[in-house]
Short mmCIF file of C-alpha atoms in Angstrom, two decimals:
data_model
loop_
_atom_site.label_atom_id
_atom_site.label_comp_id
_atom_site.label_asym_id
_atom_site.label_seq_id
_atom_site.Cartn_x
_atom_site.Cartn_y
_atom_site.Cartn_z
CA ARG P 1 11.29 12.79 8.33
CA LYS P 2 9.14 10.08 6.80
CA GLU P 3 10.73 6.67 6.39
CA VAL P 4 9.84 6.49 2.70
CA GLU P 5 9.21 9.68 0.74
CA GLN P 6 7.85 10.37 -2.72
CA ASP P 7 6.94 13.52 -4.61
CA PRO P 8 3.12 13.34 -4.66
CA GLY P 9 2.90 15.05 -8.06
CA PRO P 10 0.80 15.07 -10.11
CA PHE P 11 3.14 14.61 -13.03
CA ASN P 12 1.25 15.70 -16.14
CA VAL P 13 2.94 14.40 -19.28
CA PRO P 14 1.90 14.00 -22.92
CA GLU P 15 1.57 10.61 -24.53
CA GLY P 16 4.93 9.31 -25.70
CA ALA P 17 6.91 11.21 -23.10
CA THR P 18 9.49 9.71 -20.77
CA VAL P 19 8.88 10.30 -17.09
CA ALA P 20 10.86 9.35 -14.00
CA PHE P 21 9.95 9.13 -10.33
CA ASN P 22 12.24 8.88 -7.34
CA CYS P 23 11.61 7.49 -3.90
CA THR P 24 13.96 8.04 -0.97
CA TYR P 25 14.18 5.85 2.11
CA SER P 26 15.77 6.60 5.45
CA ASN P 27 16.59 3.13 6.82
CA SER P 28 19.97 2.07 5.46
CA ALA P 29 19.22 -1.50 6.54
CA SER P 30 16.22 -1.76 4.22
CA GLN P 31 16.34 -5.03 2.38
CA SER P 32 13.97 -5.14 -0.57
CA PHE P 33 12.32 -2.58 -2.78
CA PHE P 34 9.31 -2.61 -5.06
CA TRP P 35 7.14 -0.38 -7.19
CA TYR P 36 3.37 -0.77 -7.02
CA ARG P 37 0.73 0.75 -9.22
CA GLN P 38 -2.64 1.86 -7.85
CA ASP P 39 -5.56 2.78 -10.04
CA CYS P 40 -8.27 5.03 -8.69
CA ARG P 41 -10.48 3.29 -6.12
CA LYS P 42 -8.55 0.03 -6.48
CA GLU P 43 -6.03 -1.86 -4.40
CA PRO P 44 -2.31 -1.50 -5.25
CA LYS P 45 -0.82 -4.13 -7.54
CA LEU P 46 2.83 -5.12 -7.89
CA LEU P 47 4.49 -3.42 -10.87
CA MET P 48 8.05 -4.57 -10.49
CA SER P 49 10.80 -5.42 -8.06
CA VAL P 50 13.88 -3.24 -7.80
CA TYR P 51 17.33 -4.79 -7.79
CA SER P 52 20.75 -3.26 -7.22
CA SER P 53 21.69 -4.11 -10.77
CA GLY P 54 18.56 -2.44 -12.09
CA ASN P 55 15.79 -4.20 -13.95
CA GLU P 56 13.73 -3.53 -17.00
CA ASP P 57 10.28 -4.72 -18.02
CA GLY P 58 9.22 -3.40 -21.39
CA ARG P 59 8.84 0.37 -21.10
CA PHE P 60 9.55 0.34 -17.38
CA THR P 61 12.99 0.50 -15.76
CA ALA P 62 13.60 0.40 -12.02
CA GLN P 63 16.88 1.14 -10.29
CA LEU P 64 18.22 1.15 -6.77
CA ASN P 65 20.93 3.45 -5.44
CA ARG P 66 21.90 2.16 -2.01
CA ALA P 67 24.60 4.76 -1.45
CA SER P 68 22.11 7.61 -1.83
CA GLN P 69 19.19 5.56 -0.52
CA TYR P 70 16.73 6.03 -3.32
CA ILE P 71 14.93 3.98 -5.92
CA SER P 72 13.71 5.20 -9.25
CA LEU P 73 11.12 4.25 -11.84
CA LEU P 74 11.45 5.32 -15.47
CA ILE P 75 8.55 5.01 -17.87
CA ARG P 76 9.31 5.42 -21.57
CA ASP P 77 6.80 6.13 -24.34
CA SER P 78 4.01 6.92 -21.85
CA LYS P 79 0.55 5.61 -22.65
CA LEU P 80 -2.79 6.96 -21.49
CA SER P 81 -3.21 3.71 -19.58
CA ASP P 82 -0.11 4.49 -17.50
CA SER P 83 -2.13 7.14 -15.63
CA ALA P 84 -2.19 5.94 -12.04
CA THR P 85 -0.52 6.42 -8.69
CA TYR P 86 2.88 4.77 -8.31
CA LEU P 87 3.86 3.64 -4.84
CA CYS P 88 7.32 2.61 -3.72
CA VAL P 89 7.53 -0.05 -1.08
CA VAL P 90 10.45 -0.80 1.19
CA TYR P 91 10.92 -3.98 3.19
CA ASN P 92 12.73 -3.73 6.49
CA ALA P 93 13.75 -6.28 9.09
CA GLY P 94 11.19 -8.98 9.65
CA ASN P 95 9.69 -8.35 6.22
CA MET P 96 7.85 -5.29 7.49
CA LEU P 97 6.40 -3.13 4.72
CA THR P 98 6.67 0.62 4.49
CA PHE P 99 4.90 2.44 1.67
CA GLY P 100 5.71 5.80 0.23
CA GLY P 101 2.85 8.26 -0.15
CA GLY P 102 2.66 7.64 -3.90
CA THR P 103 3.31 9.72 -6.99
CA ARG P 104 0.38 10.48 -9.23
CA LEU P 105 0.95 10.32 -12.98
CA MET P 106 -1.48 11.72 -15.54
CA VAL P 107 -0.74 11.03 -19.19
CA LYS P 108 -2.58 13.39 -21.55
CA PRO P 109 -3.46 12.81 -25.22
CA SER C 1 -2.84 -20.54 -3.75
CA GLN C 2 -2.71 -17.57 -1.46
CA THR C 3 -5.68 -15.24 -1.31
CA ILE C 4 -6.92 -12.44 0.85
CA HIS C 5 -10.55 -11.62 1.50
CA GLN C 6 -11.78 -8.31 2.79
CA TRP C 7 -15.36 -7.26 3.34
CA PRO C 8 -17.58 -5.43 2.93
CA ALA C 9 -16.58 -3.58 -0.24
CA THR C 10 -18.71 -0.54 0.54
CA LEU C 11 -20.14 0.73 3.79
CA VAL C 12 -22.14 3.79 4.76
CA GLN C 13 -22.40 4.32 8.49
CA PRO C 14 -23.79 7.14 10.66
CA VAL C 15 -21.56 9.10 13.00
CA GLY C 16 -21.36 7.42 16.38
CA SER C 17 -22.11 3.93 15.10
CA PRO C 18 -19.69 1.00 15.57
CA LEU C 19 -17.49 -0.47 12.86
CA SER C 20 -16.14 -3.92 12.15
CA LEU C 21 -14.14 -4.71 9.02
CA GLU C 22 -12.82 -8.20 8.57
CA CYS C 23 -9.90 -9.56 6.61
CA THR C 24 -8.91 -13.20 6.22
CA VAL C 25 -5.95 -14.76 4.45
CA GLU C 26 -5.79 -18.22 2.92
CA GLY C 27 -2.90 -20.34 1.78
CA THR C 28 -0.26 -19.15 4.21
CA SER C 29 0.50 -19.23 7.91
CA ASN C 30 1.75 -16.62 10.35
CA PRO C 31 1.64 -13.76 7.83
CA ASN C 32 2.44 -10.15 8.62
CA LEU C 33 -0.94 -8.40 8.41
CA TYR C 34 -1.65 -4.73 7.87
CA TRP C 35 -4.53 -2.26 7.90
CA TYR C 36 -4.12 0.88 5.81
CA ARG C 37 -6.39 3.84 5.24
CA GLN C 38 -6.34 6.04 2.19
CA ALA C 39 -8.12 9.39 2.06
CA ALA C 40 -9.24 10.62 -1.35
CA GLY C 41 -6.23 11.61 -3.47
CA ARG C 42 -3.79 10.71 -0.72
CA GLY C 43 -1.26 7.97 -0.02
CA LEU C 44 -1.58 4.89 2.15
CA GLN C 45 -1.54 5.55 5.87
CA LEU C 46 -0.53 2.55 7.98
CA LEU C 47 -3.00 2.11 10.83
CA PHE C 48 -2.05 -1.22 12.39
CA TYR C 49 0.22 -4.14 11.73
CA SER C 50 0.45 -7.55 13.30
CA ILE C 51 3.22 -10.13 13.30
CA GLY C 52 1.19 -12.78 15.11
CA ILE C 53 -1.95 -13.66 17.03
CA ASP C 54 -2.86 -10.94 19.56
CA GLN C 55 0.28 -8.99 18.56
CA ILE C 56 -0.91 -5.63 17.27
CA SER C 57 1.09 -2.48 16.75
CA SER C 58 -0.61 0.86 16.23
CA GLU C 59 1.07 3.46 14.08
CA VAL C 60 -1.10 6.47 14.76
CA PRO C 61 -3.39 7.53 17.61
CA GLN C 62 -6.95 7.31 16.41
CA ASN C 63 -10.50 6.27 16.95
CA LEU C 64 -9.85 2.74 15.70
CA SER C 65 -8.59 -0.54 17.11
CA ALA C 66 -7.48 -3.83 15.60
CA SER C 67 -7.53 -7.42 16.75
CA ARG C 68 -6.09 -10.68 15.48
CA PRO C 69 -8.01 -13.46 17.20
CA GLN C 70 -6.75 -16.11 14.77
CA ASP C 71 -3.56 -16.47 12.74
CA ARG C 72 -5.16 -15.47 9.45
CA GLN C 73 -7.88 -13.10 10.63
CA PHE C 74 -7.42 -9.39 11.15
CA ILE C 75 -10.27 -7.16 12.30
CA LEU C 76 -10.51 -3.38 12.30
CA SER C 77 -13.01 -1.89 14.71
CA SER C 78 -14.38 1.30 16.13
CA LYS C 79 -16.84 1.84 18.96
CA LYS C 80 -18.03 5.21 17.64
CA LEU C 81 -17.28 6.40 14.14
CA LEU C 82 -16.30 9.97 13.37
CA LEU C 83 -16.77 11.81 10.09
CA SER C 84 -12.99 11.83 9.72
CA ASP C 85 -12.96 8.01 9.67
CA SER C 86 -14.29 8.07 6.11
CA GLY C 87 -11.86 6.65 3.60
CA PHE C 88 -10.68 3.62 1.70
CA TYR C 89 -9.47 0.85 4.03
CA LEU C 90 -7.10 -1.81 2.78
CA CYS C 91 -5.99 -5.02 4.42
CA ALA C 92 -2.70 -6.53 3.27
CA TRP C 93 -0.22 -9.28 3.96
CA ASN C 94 3.21 -9.95 2.52
CA THR C 95 5.76 -12.57 1.63
CA ASN C 96 9.40 -11.57 1.28
CA THR C 97 8.84 -10.82 -2.40
CA GLU C 98 5.37 -9.35 -2.69
CA ALA C 99 2.54 -7.67 -0.80
CA PHE C 100 -1.06 -8.69 -1.41
CA PHE C 101 -4.05 -6.48 -0.83
CA GLY C 102 -7.71 -7.08 -0.22
CA GLN C 103 -10.16 -5.37 -2.54
CA GLY C 104 -10.61 -2.57 -0.03
CA THR C 105 -13.59 -1.18 1.86
CA ARG C 106 -14.90 2.22 0.97
CA LEU C 107 -16.30 3.65 4.21
CA THR C 108 -18.45 6.75 4.23
CA VAL C 109 -19.45 8.13 7.60
CA VAL C 110 -22.50 10.37 7.38
#
């Protein structure tokens, strides 16, 4: 089993739709969690951190469920510009990164 | 400020030729450093990571090697490239709150 798993998609949604991605992690000692966005042929960029209490940034909401060991990303009112690959990142001991394989989102007009 | 430099941005190499990709970090000391590869339409595959000078861990058996001769320099190498080495290579380092990536090197082996 991979340490961090994501549904690769693609998720094809119309503009204005709400879409959610999950990411599961296997190491119960994982310490920090993040969502990154990667555009085609570009390096990943930080989208948002994920806290136990959940956090929201505009149309984006991230949540952490430690008991079930998953994090989620919800995107409301999808825009064409949201089309990208979304990567979850887990920090383990010693600040070591582990990336999920990414979930591809395609927002259609 | 902290920055990461990776070069070259694009590379076309013949099969059997050597490879050297370099990554340097500025504005921090003793960073965790990583080399990832990404095939077209796929996720990030961790190749190597390093927690300090000359401390390299390999995640997958492959035709590549990595070295960290200085604290903020991470080099990815190959003695003889294979067609399957083609891909998008990313260098990264992280703080406890964020990971930073180089611009990536798009390698095409022909």
